[in-house]
Coordinates of C-alpha atoms and ligand atoms in Angstrom, one line a residue:
X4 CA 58.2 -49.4 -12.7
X5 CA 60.8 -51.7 -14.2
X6 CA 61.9 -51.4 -17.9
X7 CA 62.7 -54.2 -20.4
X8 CA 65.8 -52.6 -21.8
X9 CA 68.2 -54.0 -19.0
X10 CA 68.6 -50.4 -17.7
X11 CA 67.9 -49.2 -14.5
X12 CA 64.7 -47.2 -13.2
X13 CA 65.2 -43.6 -14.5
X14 CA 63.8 -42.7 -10.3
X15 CA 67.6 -44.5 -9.6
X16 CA 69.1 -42.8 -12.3
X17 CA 68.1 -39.1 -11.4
X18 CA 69.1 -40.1 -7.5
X19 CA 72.3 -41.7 -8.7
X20 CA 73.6 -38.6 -10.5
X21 CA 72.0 -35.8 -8.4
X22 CA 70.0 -34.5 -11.3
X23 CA 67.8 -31.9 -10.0
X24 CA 65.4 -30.7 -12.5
X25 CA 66.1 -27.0 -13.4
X26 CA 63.4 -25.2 -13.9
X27 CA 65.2 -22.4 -16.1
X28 CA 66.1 -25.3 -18.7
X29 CA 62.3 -26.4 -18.6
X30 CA 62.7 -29.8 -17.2
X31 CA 59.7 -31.6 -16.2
X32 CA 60.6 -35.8 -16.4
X33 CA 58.2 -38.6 -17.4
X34 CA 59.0 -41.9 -15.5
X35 CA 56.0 -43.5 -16.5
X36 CA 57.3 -46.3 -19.2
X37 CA 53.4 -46.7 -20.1
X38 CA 53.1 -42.7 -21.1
X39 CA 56.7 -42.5 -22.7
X40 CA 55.5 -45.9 -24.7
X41 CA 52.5 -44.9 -25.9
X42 CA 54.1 -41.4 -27.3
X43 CA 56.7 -43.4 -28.8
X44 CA 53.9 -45.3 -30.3
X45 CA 51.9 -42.6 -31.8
X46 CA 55.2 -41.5 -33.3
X47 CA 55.5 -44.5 -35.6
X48 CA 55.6 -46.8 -36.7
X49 CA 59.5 -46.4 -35.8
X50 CA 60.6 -49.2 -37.2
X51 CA 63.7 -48.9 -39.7
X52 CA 63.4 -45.0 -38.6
X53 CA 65.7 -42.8 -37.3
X54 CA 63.9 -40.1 -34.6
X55 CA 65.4 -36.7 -33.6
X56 CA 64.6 -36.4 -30.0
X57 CA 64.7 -33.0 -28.5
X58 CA 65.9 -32.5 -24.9
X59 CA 66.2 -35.8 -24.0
X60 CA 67.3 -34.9 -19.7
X61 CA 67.7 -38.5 -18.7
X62 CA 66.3 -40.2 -21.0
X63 CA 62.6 -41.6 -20.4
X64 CA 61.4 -40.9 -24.0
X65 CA 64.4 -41.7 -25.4
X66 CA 64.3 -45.5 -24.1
X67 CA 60.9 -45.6 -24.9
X68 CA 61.7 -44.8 -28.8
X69 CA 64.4 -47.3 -28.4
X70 CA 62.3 -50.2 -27.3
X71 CA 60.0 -49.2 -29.6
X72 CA 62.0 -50.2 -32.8
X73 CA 63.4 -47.1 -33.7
X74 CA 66.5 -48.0 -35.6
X75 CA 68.3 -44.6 -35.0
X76 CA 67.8 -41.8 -32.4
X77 CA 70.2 -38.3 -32.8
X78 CA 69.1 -37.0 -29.0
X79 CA 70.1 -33.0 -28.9
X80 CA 70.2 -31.9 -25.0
X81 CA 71.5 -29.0 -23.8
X82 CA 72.2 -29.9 -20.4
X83 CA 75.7 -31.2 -19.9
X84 CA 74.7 -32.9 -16.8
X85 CA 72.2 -35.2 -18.2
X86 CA 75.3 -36.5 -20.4
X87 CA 76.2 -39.2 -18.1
X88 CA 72.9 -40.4 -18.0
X89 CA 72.4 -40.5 -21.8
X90 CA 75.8 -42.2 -22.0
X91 CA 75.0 -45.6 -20.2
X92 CA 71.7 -45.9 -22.7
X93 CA 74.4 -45.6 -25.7
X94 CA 76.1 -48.4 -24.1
X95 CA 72.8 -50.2 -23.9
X96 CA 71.9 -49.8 -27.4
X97 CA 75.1 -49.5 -29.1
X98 CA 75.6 -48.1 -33.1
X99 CA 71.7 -46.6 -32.4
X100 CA 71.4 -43.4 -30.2
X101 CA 73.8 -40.8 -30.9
X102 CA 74.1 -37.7 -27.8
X103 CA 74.4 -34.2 -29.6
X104 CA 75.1 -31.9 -26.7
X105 CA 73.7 -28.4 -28.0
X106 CA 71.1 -25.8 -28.0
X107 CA 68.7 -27.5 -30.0
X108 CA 67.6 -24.3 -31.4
X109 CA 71.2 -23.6 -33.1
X110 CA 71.8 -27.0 -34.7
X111 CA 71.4 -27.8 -38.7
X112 CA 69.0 -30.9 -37.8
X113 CA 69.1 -32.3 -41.6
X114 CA 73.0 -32.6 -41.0
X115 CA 72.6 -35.3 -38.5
X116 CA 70.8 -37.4 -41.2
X117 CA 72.2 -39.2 -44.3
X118 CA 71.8 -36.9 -47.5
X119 CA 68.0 -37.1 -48.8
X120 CA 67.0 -39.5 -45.4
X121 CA 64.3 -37.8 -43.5
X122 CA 63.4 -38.2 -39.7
X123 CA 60.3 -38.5 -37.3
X124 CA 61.1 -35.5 -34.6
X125 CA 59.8 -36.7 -31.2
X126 CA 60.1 -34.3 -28.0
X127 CA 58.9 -33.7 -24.8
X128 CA 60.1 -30.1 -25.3
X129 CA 61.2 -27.7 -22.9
X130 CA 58.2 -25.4 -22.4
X131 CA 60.1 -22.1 -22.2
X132 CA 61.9 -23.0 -26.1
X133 CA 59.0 -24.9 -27.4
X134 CA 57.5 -22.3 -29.7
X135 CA 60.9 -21.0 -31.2
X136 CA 61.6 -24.3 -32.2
X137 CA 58.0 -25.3 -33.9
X138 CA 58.2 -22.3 -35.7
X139 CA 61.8 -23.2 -36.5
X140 CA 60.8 -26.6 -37.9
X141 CA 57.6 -25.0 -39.8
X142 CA 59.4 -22.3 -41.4
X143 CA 62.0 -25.0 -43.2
X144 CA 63.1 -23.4 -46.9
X145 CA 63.1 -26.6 -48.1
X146 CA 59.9 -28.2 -48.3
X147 CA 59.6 -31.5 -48.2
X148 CA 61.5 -30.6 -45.0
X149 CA 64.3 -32.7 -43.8
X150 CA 61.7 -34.5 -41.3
X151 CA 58.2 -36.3 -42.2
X152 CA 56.7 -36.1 -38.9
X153 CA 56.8 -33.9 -35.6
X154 CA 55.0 -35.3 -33.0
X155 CA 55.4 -33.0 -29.6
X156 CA 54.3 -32.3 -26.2
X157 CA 53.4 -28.5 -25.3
X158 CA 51.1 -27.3 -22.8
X159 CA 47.6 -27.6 -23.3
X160 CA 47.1 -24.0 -24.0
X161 CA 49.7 -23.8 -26.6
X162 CA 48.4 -27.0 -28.4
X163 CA 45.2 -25.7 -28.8
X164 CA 46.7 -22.6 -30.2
X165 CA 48.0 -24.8 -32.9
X166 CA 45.2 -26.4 -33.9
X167 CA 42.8 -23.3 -33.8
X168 CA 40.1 -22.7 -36.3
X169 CA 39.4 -19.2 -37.7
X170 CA 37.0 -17.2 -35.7
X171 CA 37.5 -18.9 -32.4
X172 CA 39.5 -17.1 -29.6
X173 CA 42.4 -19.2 -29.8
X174 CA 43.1 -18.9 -33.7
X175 CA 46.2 -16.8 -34.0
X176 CA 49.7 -16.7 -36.0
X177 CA 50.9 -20.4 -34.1
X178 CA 47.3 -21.7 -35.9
X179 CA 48.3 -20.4 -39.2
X180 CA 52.3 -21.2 -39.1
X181 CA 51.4 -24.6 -38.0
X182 CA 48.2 -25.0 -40.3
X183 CA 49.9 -23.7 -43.5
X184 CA 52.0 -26.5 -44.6
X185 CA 51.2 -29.4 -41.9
X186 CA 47.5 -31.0 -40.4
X187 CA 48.5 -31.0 -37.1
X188 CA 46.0 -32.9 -34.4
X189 CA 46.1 -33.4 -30.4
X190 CA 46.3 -36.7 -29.7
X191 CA 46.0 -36.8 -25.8
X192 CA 45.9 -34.7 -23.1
X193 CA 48.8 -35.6 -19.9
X194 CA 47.9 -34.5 -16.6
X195 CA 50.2 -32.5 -14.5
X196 CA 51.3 -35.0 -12.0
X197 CA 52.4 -37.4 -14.7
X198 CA 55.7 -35.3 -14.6
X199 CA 58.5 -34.6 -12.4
X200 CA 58.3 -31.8 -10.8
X201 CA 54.7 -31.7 -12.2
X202 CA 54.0 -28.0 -14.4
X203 CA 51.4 -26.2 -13.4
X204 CA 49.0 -27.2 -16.5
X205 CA 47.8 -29.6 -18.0
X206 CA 50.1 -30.6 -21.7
X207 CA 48.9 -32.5 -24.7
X208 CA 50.9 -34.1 -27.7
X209 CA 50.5 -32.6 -30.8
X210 CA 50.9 -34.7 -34.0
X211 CA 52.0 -33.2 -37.6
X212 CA 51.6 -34.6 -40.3
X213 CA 53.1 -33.1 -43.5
X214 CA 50.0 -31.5 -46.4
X215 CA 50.3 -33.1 -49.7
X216 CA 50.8 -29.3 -51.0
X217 CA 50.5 -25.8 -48.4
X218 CA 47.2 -24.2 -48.6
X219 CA 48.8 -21.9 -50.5
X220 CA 52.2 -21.3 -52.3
X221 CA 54.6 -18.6 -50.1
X222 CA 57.8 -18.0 -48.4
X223 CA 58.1 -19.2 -45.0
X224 CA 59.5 -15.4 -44.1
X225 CA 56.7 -13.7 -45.8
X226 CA 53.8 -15.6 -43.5
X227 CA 56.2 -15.0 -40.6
X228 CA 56.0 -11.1 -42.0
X229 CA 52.2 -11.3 -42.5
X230 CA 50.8 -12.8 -39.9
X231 CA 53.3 -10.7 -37.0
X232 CA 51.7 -7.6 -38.4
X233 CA 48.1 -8.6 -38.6
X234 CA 48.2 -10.6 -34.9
X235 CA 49.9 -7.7 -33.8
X236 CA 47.5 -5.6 -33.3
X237 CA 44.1 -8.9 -33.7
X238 CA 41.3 -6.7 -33.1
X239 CA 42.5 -4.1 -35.4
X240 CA 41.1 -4.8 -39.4
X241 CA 42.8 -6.0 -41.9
X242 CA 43.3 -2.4 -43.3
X243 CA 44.5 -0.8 -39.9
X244 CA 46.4 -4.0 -38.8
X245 CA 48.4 -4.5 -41.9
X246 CA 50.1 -0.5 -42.1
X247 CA 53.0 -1.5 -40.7
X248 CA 53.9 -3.4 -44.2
X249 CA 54.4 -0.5 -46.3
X250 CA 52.7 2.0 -48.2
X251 CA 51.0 -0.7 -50.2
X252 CA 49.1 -2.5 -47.7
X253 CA 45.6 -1.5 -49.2
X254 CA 46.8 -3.2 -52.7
X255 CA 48.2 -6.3 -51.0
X256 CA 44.8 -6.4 -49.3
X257 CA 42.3 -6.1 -52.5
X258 CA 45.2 -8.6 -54.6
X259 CA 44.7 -11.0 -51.7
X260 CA 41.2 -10.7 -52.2
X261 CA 40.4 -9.6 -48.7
X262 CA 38.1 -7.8 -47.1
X263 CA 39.7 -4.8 -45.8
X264 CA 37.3 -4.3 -42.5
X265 CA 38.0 -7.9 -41.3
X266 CA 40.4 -8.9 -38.6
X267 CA 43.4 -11.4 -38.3
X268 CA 41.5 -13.6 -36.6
X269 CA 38.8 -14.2 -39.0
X270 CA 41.2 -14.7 -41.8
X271 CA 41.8 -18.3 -43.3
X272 CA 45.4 -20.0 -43.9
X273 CA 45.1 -19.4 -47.4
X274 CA 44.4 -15.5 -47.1
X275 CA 47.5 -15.1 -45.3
X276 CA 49.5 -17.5 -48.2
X277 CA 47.9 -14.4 -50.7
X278 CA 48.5 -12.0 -48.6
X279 CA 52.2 -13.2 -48.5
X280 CA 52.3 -14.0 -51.9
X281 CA 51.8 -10.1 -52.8
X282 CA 54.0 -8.9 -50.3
X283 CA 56.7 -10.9 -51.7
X284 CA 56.1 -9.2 -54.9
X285 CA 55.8 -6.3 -53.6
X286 CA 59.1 -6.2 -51.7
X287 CA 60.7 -7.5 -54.6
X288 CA 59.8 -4.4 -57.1
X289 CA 60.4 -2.5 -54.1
Ligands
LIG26 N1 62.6 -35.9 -22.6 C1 62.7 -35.9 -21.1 C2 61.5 -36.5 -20.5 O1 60.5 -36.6 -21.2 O2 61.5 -36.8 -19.3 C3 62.9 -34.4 -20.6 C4 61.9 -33.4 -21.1 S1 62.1 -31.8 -20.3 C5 60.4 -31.2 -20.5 C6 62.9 -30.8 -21.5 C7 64.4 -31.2 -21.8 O3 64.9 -30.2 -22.8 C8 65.3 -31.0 -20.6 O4 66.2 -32.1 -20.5 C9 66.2 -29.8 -20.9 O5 67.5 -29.8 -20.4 C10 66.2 -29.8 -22.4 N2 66.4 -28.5 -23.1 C11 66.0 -27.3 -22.6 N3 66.4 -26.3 -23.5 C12 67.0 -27.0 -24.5 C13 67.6 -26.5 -25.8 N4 67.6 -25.2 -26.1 N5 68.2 -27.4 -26.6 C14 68.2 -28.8 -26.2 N6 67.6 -29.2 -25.1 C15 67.0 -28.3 -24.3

């Protein structure tokens, strides 16, 4: 398919330069302008808004948030040989996408922004990095976070992980992470052959939008804390589960106002905030 940004067919592009996607690096491509459009879309609006773009490759999505009015994309891609690629869509759009070659999961994103601006994040994400970085991004010390929006692809599996209820089988410590401070909801599903080479199952995108408050007051470390012990060990209870915490683990239990002989999975967001809560306490008298 043809594009309307003067730039060649990203099919040429990939052919052109030899870019064979690596599977270590997590690279499936979109080439379908429609499908790159549309996420770009349920991104927005992008208008006046500057988008972090995670693992851009050759750029599909990148073009797409382009034509789609974004006035600024920082595009962080590890893959020096995609660099090329990502160059001649500077030149096509020039003062509005800037190339950060890094490891997206060791850069300072707020320092690519003006002080006090906040982005939209918009990735395709590399399936082997993907859940290091949400967490990354949900953990943020400062909250309002440095971005208003995250709106991601993961595999289907994963998304529905994130947007688990408690007591269903998928609910688990992605579900609380992601459900304690953002509402986050799967727009659409994207079969397997829409990418290049295609995975082997089906992926969804997953929009986040930021609560007006967390269901619950905590530090980002302290859920990380609670909820690695009590999924841990999911079909333990509550009392066996949480041990590993320290001596005090019945008290943090009966101050979160818990019952002891339930498990992890059966727990709401805000019991792990309480539960948090008291173990921050706790460690802090400690
Ligand atoms: N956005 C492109 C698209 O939709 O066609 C490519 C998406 S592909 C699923 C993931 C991209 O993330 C690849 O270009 C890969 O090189 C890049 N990547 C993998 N690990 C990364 C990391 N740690 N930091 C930055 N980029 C990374």
């Amino acid at each position: 398919m043809s594009s309307d940004d003067g730039l060649p067919p990203l099919r040429e592009v990939i052919a052109e330069l030899g870019l064979s996607a690596r599977k270590a690096l997590g690279q499936n491509f979109l080439f379908d302008l429609n499908l790159t459009r549309r996420i770009a879309r349920e991104a927005g609006p992008l208008a006046g808004r500057t988008v972090i773009e995670v693992g851009p490759g050759p750029g599909g999505l990148t073009r797409a948030l382009l034509t789609e009015g974004a006035a600024r994309v920082v595009a962080v891609e590890r893959d020096q040989r995609c660099l090329p690629a990502l160059e001649r869509i500077v030149a096509a759009y020039p003062d509005r996408l800037s190339v950060v070659a890094a490891d997206a999961l060791a850069v300072s994103e707020a320092d690519f922004l003006r002080p006090g601006a906040r982005a939209l994040v918009v990735a395709n994400l590399p399936y082997n990095v993907a859940t290091p970085l949400l967490v990354k991004w949900l953990t943020a010390r400062t909250w309002p976070p440095w971005y208003e929006s995250l709106t991601l692809m993961f595999q289907r599996e994963v998304a529905e992980r994130i947007v688990a209820k408690p007591s269903t089988p998928a609910y688990g410590r992605l579900s609380v992470i992601s459900q304690w401070r953002t509402a986050p909801r799967i727009l659409f599903d994207v079969h397997r052959s829409a990418f290049t080479p295609p995975p082997k199952v089906t992926s969804s995108v997953v929009r986040f939008d930021l609560l007006a408050a967390p269901r619950g007051d905590a530090a980002p470390e302290m859920i990380e804390r609670v909820t690695a012990a009590a999924f841990g060990q999911r079909r333990k209870m509550l009392r066996s589960s949480l041990k590993s915490l320290g001596p005090f683990s019945d008290a943090l239990i009966a101050d979160a106002e818990l019952d002891p002989t339930v498990r992890a999975e059966d727990v709401a967001v805000e019991g792990f905030a309480a539960l948090a809560r008291g173990l921050a306490a706790r460690t802090a008298r400690s």
